[in-house]
């Protein structure tokens, strides 16, 4: 997928907003930094502390590295946009036999149904970029909204490591 490409969610309905995902670009740094330094957004990420400028730059460098999707270590970031504004970030990281996903939503957009639409669009991107691999999400059990969101999308709890829940969705769970 080229950086100018975008993938949209299904058409909006009364209860389902439209979210378009596009590849992260260096011009999105300030938006990402606004998420990474917001303690509400990172509450369930790592130690829950806002990220430093060094952490932000390091992650952006990793995201823009551009390894082929077939190679473990490949990372793809997508900015979620709605109503012409950046609303969130969807991340997919290739592991040996799986793709790990993560997602952050700007607090101003919480409660609007965007996270689920962003996740649905992101799962389509994962399938397109990485093929038929299991998809996993590592979620703090205190993040009950995120746990419920992945469980509604056929992710299954498979265990816990360092207090973080591991949820996996098999390739057959994709709705075509």
GROMACS .gro file of N, CA and C in nm:
model
  528
    1UNK      N    1   0.084  -0.116   0.000
    1UNK     CA    2   0.000   0.000   0.000
    1UNK      C    3   0.089   0.123   0.000
    2UNK      N    4   0.060   0.219  -0.086
    2UNK     CA    5   0.135   0.344  -0.092
    2UNK      C    6   0.087   0.438   0.017
    3UNK      N    7   0.173   0.536   0.055
    3UNK     CA    8   0.136   0.628   0.161
    3UNK      C    9   0.014   0.712   0.124
    4UNK      N   10  -0.014   0.729  -0.003
    4UNK     CA   11  -0.130   0.808  -0.043
    4UNK      C   12  -0.258   0.726  -0.041
    5UNK      N   13  -0.247   0.594  -0.027
    5UNK     CA   14  -0.364   0.508  -0.023
    5UNK      C   15  -0.434   0.521   0.110
    6UNK      N   16  -0.564   0.502   0.109
    6UNK     CA   17  -0.638   0.497   0.234
    6UNK      C   18  -0.741   0.386   0.224
    7UNK      N   19  -0.780   0.337   0.337
    7UNK     CA   20  -0.882   0.235   0.344
    7UNK      C   21  -0.989   0.289   0.436
    8UNK      N   22  -1.111   0.290   0.392
    8UNK     CA   23  -1.220   0.343   0.472
    8UNK      C   24  -1.300   0.231   0.533
    9UNK      N   25  -1.367   0.264   0.638
    9UNK     CA   26  -1.458   0.171   0.700
    9UNK      C   27  -1.583   0.161   0.614
   10UNK      N   28  -1.673   0.072   0.648
   10UNK     CA   29  -1.799   0.067   0.574
   10UNK      C   30  -1.870   0.203   0.581
   11UNK      N   31  -1.960   0.228   0.488
   11UNK     CA   32  -2.029   0.356   0.488
   11UNK      C   33  -2.095   0.387   0.622
   12UNK      N   34  -2.102   0.514   0.654
   12UNK     CA   35  -2.164   0.557   0.779
   12UNK      C   36  -2.312   0.519   0.781
   13UNK      N   37  -2.356   0.482   0.895
   13UNK     CA   38  -2.499   0.463   0.919
   13UNK      C   39  -2.533   0.554   1.036
   14UNK      N   40  -2.654   0.547   1.081
   14UNK     CA   41  -2.692   0.633   1.194
   14UNK      C   42  -2.599   0.613   1.313
   15UNK      N   43  -2.552   0.491   1.332
   15UNK     CA   44  -2.472   0.462   1.451
   15UNK      C   45  -2.327   0.429   1.421
   16UNK      N   46  -2.285   0.440   1.297
   16UNK     CA   47  -2.149   0.400   1.262
   16UNK      C   48  -2.081   0.510   1.180
   17UNK      N   49  -1.987   0.579   1.241
   17UNK     CA   50  -1.917   0.687   1.169
   17UNK      C   51  -1.820   0.630   1.065
   18UNK      N   52  -1.774   0.716   0.977
   18UNK     CA   53  -1.675   0.676   0.876
   18UNK      C   54  -1.536   0.712   0.928
   19UNK      N   55  -1.446   0.617   0.918
   19UNK     CA   56  -1.306   0.637   0.954
   19UNK      C   57  -1.222   0.591   0.836
   20UNK      N   58  -1.132   0.675   0.792
   20UNK     CA   59  -1.038   0.637   0.687
   20UNK      C   60  -0.901   0.620   0.750
   21UNK      N   61  -0.833   0.513   0.714
   21UNK     CA   62  -0.695   0.491   0.759
   21UNK      C   63  -0.601   0.526   0.646
   22UNK      N   64  -0.495   0.595   0.679
   22UNK     CA   65  -0.391   0.624   0.580
   22UNK      C   66  -0.257   0.602   0.647
   23UNK      N   67  -0.157   0.575   0.567
   23UNK     CA   68  -0.023   0.550   0.620
   23UNK      C   69   0.029   0.671   0.697
   24UNK      N   70   0.095   0.644   0.807
   24UNK     CA   71   0.158   0.747   0.889
   24UNK      C   72   0.270   0.812   0.810
   25UNK      N   73   0.282   0.942   0.821
   25UNK     CA   74   0.389   1.018   0.757
   25UNK      C   75   0.458   1.105   0.862
   26UNK      N   76   0.577   1.151   0.833
   26UNK     CA   77   0.653   1.231   0.929
   26UNK      C   78   0.574   1.356   0.972
   27UNK      N   79   0.489   1.406   0.885
   27UNK     CA   80   0.406   1.522   0.920
   27UNK      C   81   0.303   1.492   1.028
   28UNK      N   82   0.286   1.365   1.063
   28UNK     CA   83   0.192   1.325   1.168
   28UNK      C   84   0.259   1.321   1.306
   29UNK      N   85   0.388   1.361   1.312
   29UNK     CA   86   0.462   1.352   1.436
   29UNK      C   87   0.394   1.426   1.550
   30UNK      N   88   0.350   1.549   1.526
   30UNK     CA   89   0.288   1.629   1.633
   30UNK      C   90   0.160   1.562   1.684
   31UNK      N   91   0.083   1.504   1.592
   31UNK     CA   92  -0.038   1.434   1.634
   31UNK      C   93  -0.002   1.314   1.721
   32UNK      N   94   0.094   1.233   1.674
   32UNK     CA   95   0.136   1.119   1.753
   32UNK      C   96   0.189   1.163   1.890
   33UNK      N   97   0.270   1.267   1.891
   33UNK     CA   98   0.324   1.317   2.018
   33UNK      C   99   0.212   1.361   2.111
   34UNK      N  100   0.105   1.419   2.056
   34UNK     CA  101  -0.007   1.461   2.142
   34UNK      C  102  -0.074   1.341   2.208
   35UNK      N  103  -0.078   1.227   2.138
   35UNK     CA  104  -0.133   1.105   2.197
   35UNK      C  105  -0.037   1.046   2.299
   36UNK      N  106   0.091   1.036   2.260
   36UNK     CA  107   0.191   0.969   2.344
   36UNK      C  108   0.222   1.044   2.473
   37UNK      N  109   0.193   1.172   2.477
   37UNK     CA  110   0.221   1.250   2.598
   37UNK      C  111   0.095   1.276   2.680
   38UNK      N  112  -0.017   1.221   2.637
   38UNK     CA  113  -0.143   1.238   2.709
   38UNK      C  114  -0.161   1.119   2.804
   39UNK      N  115  -0.158   1.146   2.933
   39UNK     CA  116  -0.164   1.036   3.030
   39UNK      C  117  -0.293   0.957   3.021
   40UNK      N  118  -0.399   1.015   2.969
   40UNK     CA  119  -0.525   0.939   2.952
   40UNK      C  120  -0.509   0.835   2.842
   41UNK      N  121  -0.435   0.868   2.737
   41UNK     CA  122  -0.417   0.777   2.624
   41UNK      C  123  -0.322   0.663   2.660
   42UNK      N  124  -0.214   0.694   2.730
   42UNK     CA  125  -0.112   0.592   2.760
   42UNK      C  126  -0.133   0.524   2.895
   43UNK      N  127  -0.244   0.550   2.957
   43UNK     CA  128  -0.273   0.492   3.090
   43UNK      C  129  -0.250   0.341   3.094
   44UNK      N  130  -0.286   0.271   2.987
   44UNK     CA  131  -0.275   0.125   2.984
   44UNK      C  132  -0.161   0.077   2.895
   45UNK      N  133  -0.066   0.165   2.864
   45UNK     CA  134   0.047   0.131   2.778
   45UNK      C  135   0.174   0.131   2.861
   46UNK      N  136   0.248   0.021   2.856
   46UNK     CA  137   0.374   0.014   2.933
   46UNK      C  138   0.349   0.043   3.079
   47UNK      N  139   0.426   0.137   3.134
   47UNK     CA  140   0.409   0.171   3.275
   47UNK      C  141   0.304   0.280   3.297
   48UNK      N  142   0.236   0.320   3.191
   48UNK     CA  143   0.130   0.419   3.203
   48UNK      C  144   0.176   0.562   3.206
   49UNK      N  145   0.305   0.585   3.186
   49UNK     CA  146   0.360   0.720   3.189
   49UNK      C  147   0.361   0.782   3.050
   50UNK      N  148   0.340   0.913   3.043
   50UNK     CA  149   0.355   0.981   2.914
   50UNK      C  150   0.496   0.958   2.859
   51UNK      N  151   0.507   0.954   2.728
   51UNK     CA  152   0.633   0.922   2.662
   51UNK      C  153   0.721   1.046   2.652
   52UNK      N  154   0.850   1.023   2.654
   52UNK     CA  155   0.948   1.130   2.634
   52UNK      C  156   0.965   1.157   2.485
   53UNK      N  157   1.027   1.269   2.453
   53UNK     CA  158   1.055   1.302   2.312
   53UNK      C  159   1.142   1.194   2.249
   54UNK      N  160   1.235   1.138   2.326
   54UNK     CA  161   1.323   1.033   2.273
   54UNK      C  162   1.243   0.907   2.240
   55UNK      N  163   1.149   0.869   2.328
   55UNK     CA  164   1.066   0.753   2.301
   55UNK      C  165   0.981   0.775   2.176
   56UNK      N  166   0.926   0.893   2.165
   56UNK     CA  167   0.842   0.926   2.050
   56UNK      C  168   0.923   0.916   1.921
   57UNK      N  169   1.040   0.979   1.919
   57UNK     CA  170   1.123   0.977   1.798
   57UNK      C  171   1.169   0.836   1.764
   58UNK      N  172   1.203   0.757   1.865
   58UNK     CA  173   1.246   0.620   1.842
   58UNK      C  174   1.135   0.536   1.778
   59UNK      N  175   1.013   0.551   1.828
   59UNK     CA  176   0.900   0.477   1.772
   59UNK      C  177   0.866   0.522   1.631
   60UNK      N  178   0.876   0.653   1.607
   60UNK     CA  179   0.849   0.703   1.472
   60UNK      C  180   0.954   0.649   1.375
   61UNK      N  181   1.079   0.647   1.415
   61UNK     CA  182   1.185   0.591   1.330
   61UNK      C  183   1.154   0.445   1.295
   62UNK      N  184   1.110   0.369   1.395
   62UNK     CA  185   1.074   0.229   1.372
   62UNK      C  186   0.957   0.218   1.275
   63UNK      N  187   0.858   0.305   1.293
   63UNK     CA  188   0.739   0.300   1.209
   63UNK      C  189   0.769   0.335   1.063
   64UNK      N  190   0.867   0.421   1.042
   64UNK     CA  191   0.898   0.466   0.907
   64UNK      C  192   1.010   0.387   0.841
   65UNK      N  193   1.060   0.286   0.910
   65UNK     CA  194   1.173   0.206   0.860
   65UNK      C  195   1.142   0.134   0.729
   66UNK      N  196   1.019   0.088   0.714
   66UNK     CA  197   0.976   0.032   0.586
   66UNK      C  198   1.022  -0.109   0.554
   67UNK      N  199   1.040  -0.194   0.654
   67UNK     CA  200   1.073  -0.333   0.624
   67UNK      C  201   0.959  -0.397   0.546
   68UNK      N  202   0.988  -0.494   0.459
   68UNK     CA  203   0.881  -0.563   0.387
   68UNK      C  204   0.785  -0.631   0.485
   69UNK      N  205   0.654  -0.630   0.458
   69UNK     CA  206   0.557  -0.688   0.550
   69UNK      C  207   0.580  -0.836   0.580
   70UNK      N  208   0.649  -0.906   0.492
   70UNK     CA  209   0.675  -1.049   0.515
   70UNK      C  210   0.786  -1.072   0.617
   71UNK      N  211   0.857  -0.967   0.653
   71UNK     CA  212   0.972  -0.980   0.743
   71UNK      C  213   0.934  -0.952   0.888
   72UNK      N  214   0.964  -1.045   0.979
   72UNK     CA  215   0.939  -1.015   1.121
   72UNK      C  216   1.009  -0.885   1.159
   73UNK      N  217   0.939  -0.802   1.234
   73UNK     CA  218   0.990  -0.670   1.270
   73UNK      C  219   0.930  -0.559   1.187
   74UNK      N  220   0.862  -0.595   1.077
   74UNK     CA  221   0.796  -0.493   0.995
   74UNK      C  222   0.685  -0.428   1.077
   75UNK      N  223   0.678  -0.297   1.070
   75UNK     CA  224   0.578  -0.220   1.145
   75UNK      C  225   0.506  -0.128   1.047
   76UNK      N  226   0.375  -0.120   1.062
   76UNK     CA  227   0.297  -0.027   0.981
   76UNK      C  228   0.206   0.053   1.075
   77UNK      N  229   0.215   0.184   1.063
   77UNK     CA  230   0.127   0.274   1.138
   77UNK      C  231   0.029   0.336   1.041
   78UNK      N  232  -0.094   0.352   1.086
   78UNK     CA  233  -0.198   0.416   1.008
   78UNK      C  234  -0.269   0.520   1.094
   79UNK      N  235  -0.284   0.638   1.039
   79UNK     CA  236  -0.357   0.744   1.107
   79UNK      C  237  -0.504   0.729   1.069
   80UNK      N  238  -0.590   0.731   1.169
   80UNK     CA  239  -0.733   0.726   1.146
   80UNK      C  240  -0.786   0.869   1.138
   81UNK      N  241  -0.859   0.895   1.031
   81UNK     CA  242  -0.917   1.028   1.013
   81UNK      C  243  -1.068   1.016   1.002
   82UNK      N  244  -1.135   1.114   1.057
   82UNK     CA  245  -1.280   1.124   1.045
   82UNK      C  246  -1.315   1.272   1.036
   83UNK      N  247  -1.410   1.301   0.954
   83UNK     CA  248  -1.454   1.440   0.936
   83UNK      C  249  -1.337   1.532   0.904
   84UNK      N  250  -1.239   1.478   0.828
   84UNK     CA  251  -1.125   1.558   0.784
   84UNK      C  252  -1.020   1.585   0.891
   85UNK      N  253  -1.030   1.521   1.006
   85UNK     CA  254  -0.935   1.542   1.115
   85UNK      C  255  -0.874   1.410   1.162
   86UNK      N  256  -0.751   1.420   1.210
   86UNK     CA  257  -0.687   1.302   1.270
   86UNK      C  258  -0.762   1.268   1.399
   87UNK      N  259  -0.788   1.140   1.416
   87UNK     CA  260  -0.863   1.096   1.534
   87UNK      C  261  -0.790   0.988   1.614
   88UNK      N  262  -0.705   0.910   1.549
   88UNK     CA  263  -0.641   0.800   1.619
   88UNK      C  264  -0.527   0.741   1.540
   89UNK      N  265  -0.469   0.638   1.597
   89UNK     CA  266  -0.357   0.568   1.537
   89UNK      C  267  -0.379   0.419   1.550
   90UNK      N  268  -0.360   0.346   1.440
   90UNK     CA  269  -0.367   0.200   1.439
   90UNK      C  270  -0.229   0.149   1.400
   91UNK      N  271  -0.175   0.057   1.479
   91UNK     CA  272  -0.040   0.005   1.459
   91UNK      C  273  -0.046  -0.146   1.439
   92UNK      N  274   0.030  -0.196   1.342
   92UNK     CA  275   0.043  -0.340   1.318
   92UNK      C  276   0.191  -0.374   1.310
   93UNK      N  277   0.233  -0.473   1.390
   93UNK     CA  278   0.374  -0.513   1.397
   93UNK      C  279   0.386  -0.661   1.367
   94UNK      N  280   0.460  -0.694   1.263
   94UNK     CA  281   0.480  -0.833   1.223
   94UNK      C  282   0.572  -0.903   1.322
   95UNK      N  283   0.527  -1.015   1.373
   95UNK     CA  284   0.609  -1.103   1.454
   95UNK      C  285   0.640  -1.226   1.368
   96UNK      N  286   0.700  -1.325   1.427
   96UNK     CA  287   0.736  -1.444   1.349
   96UNK      C  288   0.614  -1.506   1.281
   97UNK      N  289   0.512  -1.541   1.360
   97UNK     CA  290   0.395  -1.610   1.306
   97UNK      C  291   0.264  -1.535   1.330
   98UNK      N  292   0.271  -1.414   1.379
   98UNK     CA  293   0.150  -1.336   1.409
   98UNK      C  294   0.173  -1.189   1.373
   99UNK      N  295   0.067  -1.113   1.384
   99UNK     CA  296   0.074  -0.967   1.372
   99UNK      C  297   0.014  -0.910   1.500
  100UNK      N  298   0.093  -0.831   1.571
  100UNK     CA  299   0.043  -0.767   1.692
  100UNK      C  300  -0.013  -0.630   1.655
  101UNK      N  301  -0.130  -0.600   1.708
  101UNK     CA  302  -0.193  -0.471   1.679
  101UNK      C  303  -0.205  -0.386   1.805
  102UNK      N  304  -0.218  -0.258   1.783
  102UNK     CA  305  -0.246  -0.163   1.890
  102UNK      C  306  -0.319  -0.045   1.831
  103UNK      N  307  -0.385   0.030   1.915
  103UNK     CA  308  -0.464   0.143   1.866
  103UNK      C  309  -0.479   0.245   1.977
  104UNK      N  310  -0.470   0.371   1.938
  104UNK     CA  311  -0.490   0.483   2.031
  104UNK      C  312  -0.591   0.576   1.967
  105UNK      N  313  -0.678   0.632   2.049
  105UNK     CA  314  -0.777   0.726   2.002
  105UNK      C  315  -0.763   0.856   2.081
  106UNK      N  316  -0.770   0.969   2.012
  106UNK     CA  317  -0.762   1.099   2.078
  106UNK      C  318  -0.878   1.112   2.176
  107UNK      N  319  -0.853   1.157   2.298
  107UNK     CA  320  -0.959   1.168   2.398
  107UNK      C  321  -1.080   1.250   2.353
  108UNK      N  322  -1.059   1.350   2.269
  108UNK     CA  323  -1.172   1.430   2.220
  108UNK      C  324  -1.269   1.345   2.136
  109UNK      N  325  -1.223   1.228   2.093
  109UNK     CA  326  -1.304   1.139   2.009
  109UNK      C  327  -1.360   1.019   2.085
  110UNK      N  328  -1.331   1.008   2.213
  110UNK     CA  329  -1.382   0.896   2.292
  110UNK      C  330  -1.535   0.904   2.298
  111UNK      N  331  -1.597   0.788   2.304
  111UNK     CA  332  -1.742   0.781   2.320
  111UNK      C  333  -1.821   0.803   2.192
  112UNK      N  334  -1.755   0.807   2.078
  112UNK     CA  335  -1.823   0.831   1.951
  112UNK      C  336  -1.830   0.707   1.863
  113UNK      N  337  -1.784   0.594   1.912
  113UNK     CA  338  -1.785   0.472   1.834
  113UNK      C  339  -1.672   0.459   1.734
  114UNK      N  340  -1.576   0.550   1.742
  114UNK     CA  341  -1.467   0.551   1.644
  114UNK      C  342  -1.365   0.440   1.665
  115UNK      N  343  -1.339   0.403   1.788
  115UNK     CA  344  -1.237   0.301   1.815
  115UNK      C  345  -1.272   0.169   1.746
  116UNK      N  346  -1.396   0.127   1.757
  116UNK     CA  347  -1.438   0.003   1.693
  116UNK      C  348  -1.431   0.009   1.541
  117UNK      N  349  -1.471   0.122   1.484
  117UNK     CA  350  -1.464   0.139   1.340
  117UNK      C  351  -1.318   0.140   1.295
  118UNK      N  352  -1.233   0.207   1.372
  118UNK     CA  353  -1.090   0.210   1.341
  118UNK      C  354  -1.032   0.069   1.347
  119UNK      N  355  -1.068  -0.008   1.449
  119UNK     CA  356  -1.019  -0.145   1.461
  119UNK      C  357  -1.067  -0.229   1.343
  120UNK      N  358  -1.193  -0.217   1.305
  120UNK     CA  359  -1.243  -0.294   1.191
  120UNK      C  360  -1.165  -0.261   1.064
  121UNK      N  361  -1.142  -0.133   1.039
  121UNK     CA  362  -1.065  -0.093   0.921
  121UNK      C  363  -0.921  -0.143   0.932
  122UNK      N  364  -0.864  -0.136   1.053
  122UNK     CA  365  -0.728  -0.183   1.075
  122UNK      C  366  -0.713  -0.332   1.050
  123UNK      N  367  -0.812  -0.410   1.088
  123UNK     CA  368  -0.804  -0.554   1.064
  123UNK      C  369  -0.805  -0.585   0.914
  124UNK      N  370  -0.877  -0.506   0.837
  124UNK     CA  371  -0.873  -0.523   0.692
  124UNK      C  372  -0.734  -0.490   0.637
  125UNK      N  373  -0.673  -0.385   0.690
  125UNK     CA  374  -0.537  -0.348   0.648
  125UNK      C  375  -0.439  -0.459   0.683
  126UNK      N  376  -0.451  -0.515   0.802
  126UNK     CA  377  -0.362  -0.623   0.844
  126UNK      C  378  -0.373  -0.740   0.748
  127UNK      N  379  -0.494  -0.776   0.713
  127UNK     CA  380  -0.514  -0.889   0.621
  127UNK      C  381  -0.451  -0.859   0.485
  128UNK      N  382  -0.470  -0.736   0.436
  128UNK     CA  383  -0.416  -0.697   0.306
  128UNK      C  384  -0.263  -0.695   0.306
  129UNK      N  385  -0.204  -0.638   0.411
  129UNK     CA  386  -0.059  -0.622   0.416
  129UNK      C  387   0.016  -0.748   0.455
  130UNK      N  388  -0.036  -0.820   0.553
  130UNK     CA  389   0.039  -0.930   0.613
  130UNK      C  390  -0.014  -1.069   0.576
  131UNK      N  391  -0.130  -1.075   0.514
  131UNK     CA  392  -0.186  -1.204   0.477
  131UNK      C  393  -0.259  -1.271   0.591
  132UNK      N  394  -0.276  -1.402   0.576
  132UNK     CA  395  -0.357  -1.480   0.669
  132UNK      C  396  -0.274  -1.527   0.788
  133UNK      N  397  -0.249  -1.435   0.879
  133UNK     CA  398  -0.179  -1.467   1.003
  133UNK      C  399  -0.272  -1.441   1.121
  134UNK      N  400  -0.245  -1.509   1.233
  134UNK     CA  401  -0.317  -1.474   1.355
  134UNK      C  402  -0.285  -1.329   1.389
  135UNK      N  403  -0.383  -1.261   1.446
  135UNK     CA  404  -0.366  -1.123   1.492
  135UNK      C  405  -0.380  -1.125   1.643
  136UNK      N  406  -0.288  -1.057   1.711
  136UNK     CA  407  -0.295  -1.056   1.857
  136UNK      C  408  -0.293  -0.914   1.910
  137UNK      N  409  -0.358  -0.898   2.025
  137UNK     CA  410  -0.359  -0.770   2.095
  137UNK      C  411  -0.323  -0.798   2.240
  138UNK      N  412  -0.235  -0.718   2.294
  138UNK     CA  413  -0.194  -0.729   2.434
  138UNK      C  414  -0.263  -0.617   2.510
  139UNK      N  415  -0.351  -0.653   2.604
  139UNK     CA  416  -0.437  -0.554   2.667
  139UNK      C  417  -0.434  -0.566   2.818
  140UNK      N  418  -0.413  -0.454   2.884
  140UNK     CA  419  -0.421  -0.448   3.030
  140UNK      C  420  -0.564  -0.485   3.069
  141UNK      N  421  -0.582  -0.581   3.161
  141UNK     CA  422  -0.718  -0.623   3.197
  141UNK      C  423  -0.803  -0.509   3.256
  142UNK      N  424  -0.740  -0.405   3.306
  142UNK     CA  425  -0.815  -0.291   3.358
  142UNK      C  426  -0.876  -0.208   3.245
  143UNK      N  427  -0.831  -0.228   3.123
  143UNK     CA  428  -0.885  -0.157   3.007
  143UNK      C  429  -1.005  -0.236   2.953
  144UNK      N  430  -1.112  -0.234   3.031
  144UNK     CA  431  -1.228  -0.318   3.000
  144UNK      C  432  -1.293  -0.283   2.867
  145UNK      N  433  -1.290  -0.158   2.826
  145UNK     CA  434  -1.350  -0.119   2.698
  145UNK      C  435  -1.274  -0.185   2.583
  146UNK      N  436  -1.141  -0.186   2.590
  146UNK     CA  437  -1.061  -0.246   2.484
  146UNK      C  438  -1.079  -0.399   2.482
  147UNK      N  439  -1.083  -0.459   2.599
  147UNK     CA  440  -1.105  -0.604   2.605
  147UNK      C  441  -1.239  -0.638   2.539
  148UNK      N  442  -1.344  -0.565   2.575
  148UNK     CA  443  -1.476  -0.592   2.517
  148UNK      C  444  -1.475  -0.571   2.366
  149UNK      N  445  -1.405  -0.469   2.321
  149UNK     CA  446  -1.402  -0.437   2.178
  149UNK      C  447  -1.338  -0.551   2.099
  150UNK      N  448  -1.225  -0.606   2.145
  150UNK     CA  449  -1.162  -0.715   2.069
  150UNK      C  450  -1.242  -0.844   2.081
  151UNK      N  451  -1.301  -0.867   2.196
  151UNK     CA  452  -1.381  -0.989   2.211
  151UNK      C  453  -1.502  -0.987   2.118
  152UNK      N  454  -1.561  -0.869   2.093
  152UNK     CA  455  -1.672  -0.858   1.998
  152UNK      C  456  -1.627  -0.887   1.855
  153UNK      N  457  -1.497  -0.885   1.833
  153UNK     CA  458  -1.442  -0.909   1.699
  153UNK      C  459  -1.370  -1.044   1.691
  154UNK      N  460  -1.415  -1.138   1.772
  154UNK     CA  461  -1.369  -1.277   1.768
  154UNK      C  462  -1.227  -1.299   1.818
  155UNK      N  463  -1.171  -1.205   1.893
  155UNK     CA  464  -1.043  -1.230   1.961
  155UNK      C  465  -1.075  -1.315   2.084
  156UNK      N  466  -0.987  -1.406   2.115
  156UNK     CA  467  -1.005  -1.493   2.231
  156UNK      C  468  -0.888  -1.475   2.327
  157UNK      N  469  -0.919  -1.471   2.454
  157UNK     CA  470  -0.816  -1.463   2.557
  157UNK      C  471  -0.739  -1.593   2.557
  158UNK      N  472  -0.603  -1.584   2.548
  158UNK     CA  473  -0.521  -1.706   2.546
  158UNK      C  474  -0.420  -1.711   2.659
  159UNK      N  475  -0.415  -1.609   2.741
  159UNK     CA  476  -0.323  -1.611   2.854
  159UNK      C  477  -0.280  -1.472   2.895
  160UNK      N  478  -0.193  -1.470   2.994
  160UNK     CA  479  -0.147  -1.345   3.051
  160UNK      C  480   0.004  -1.353   3.071
  161UNK      N  481   0.074  -1.245   3.041
  161UNK     CA  482   0.218  -1.235   3.065
  161UNK      C  483   0.245  -1.099   3.128
  162UNK      N  484   0.316  -1.099   3.238
  162UNK     CA  485   0.347  -0.974   3.308
  162UNK      C  486   0.222  -0.894   3.338
  163UNK      N  487   0.111  -0.962   3.366
  163UNK     CA  488  -0.013  -0.895   3.401
  163UNK      C  489  -0.095  -0.844   3.283
  164UNK      N  490  -0.045  -0.862   3.162
  164UNK     CA  491  -0.115  -0.813   3.043
  164UNK      C  492  -0.183  -0.931   2.973
  165UNK      N  493  -0.309  -0.914   2.937
  165UNK     CA  494  -0.383  -1.019   2.867
  165UNK      C  495  -0.342  -1.027   2.721
  166UNK      N  496  -0.336  -1.149   2.671
  166UNK     CA  497  -0.305  -1.172   2.529
  166UNK      C  498  -0.431  -1.226   2.463
  167UNK      N  499  -0.476  -1.157   2.360
  167UNK     CA  500  -0.597  -1.192   2.286
  167UNK      C  501  -0.558  -1.221   2.142
  168UNK      N  502  -0.609  -1.331   2.087
  168UNK     CA  503  -0.570  -1.372   1.952
  168UNK      C  504  -0.695  -1.395   1.868
  169UNK      N  505  -0.683  -1.353   1.744
  169UNK     CA  506  -0.790  -1.374   1.644
  169UNK      C  507  -0.727  -1.453   1.530
  170UNK      N  508  -0.784  -1.569   1.501
  170UNK     CA  509  -0.734  -1.654   1.392
  170UNK      C  510  -0.777  -1.597   1.257
  171UNK      N  511  -0.702  -1.628   1.151
  171UNK     CA  512  -0.736  -1.576   1.018
  171UNK      C  513  -0.878  -1.607   0.974
  172UNK      N  514  -0.931  -1.722   1.013
  172UNK     CA  515  -1.067  -1.759   0.974
  172UNK      C  516  -1.174  -1.670   1.034
  173UNK      N  517  -1.138  -1.586   1.130
  173UNK     CA  518  -1.236  -1.499   1.194
  173UNK      C  519  -1.267  -1.375   1.111
  174UNK      N  520  -1.194  -1.354   1.003
  174UNK     CA  521  -1.216  -1.234   0.919
  174UNK      C  522  -1.347  -1.247   0.845
  175UNK      N  523  -1.424  -1.142   0.850
  175UNK     CA  524  -1.545  -1.135   0.771
  175UNK      C  525  -1.508  -1.080   0.634
  176UNK      N  526  -1.542  -1.148   0.531
  176UNK     CA  527  -1.507  -1.102   0.395
  176UNK      C  528  -1.625  -1.033   0.333
   0.00000   0.00000   0.00000
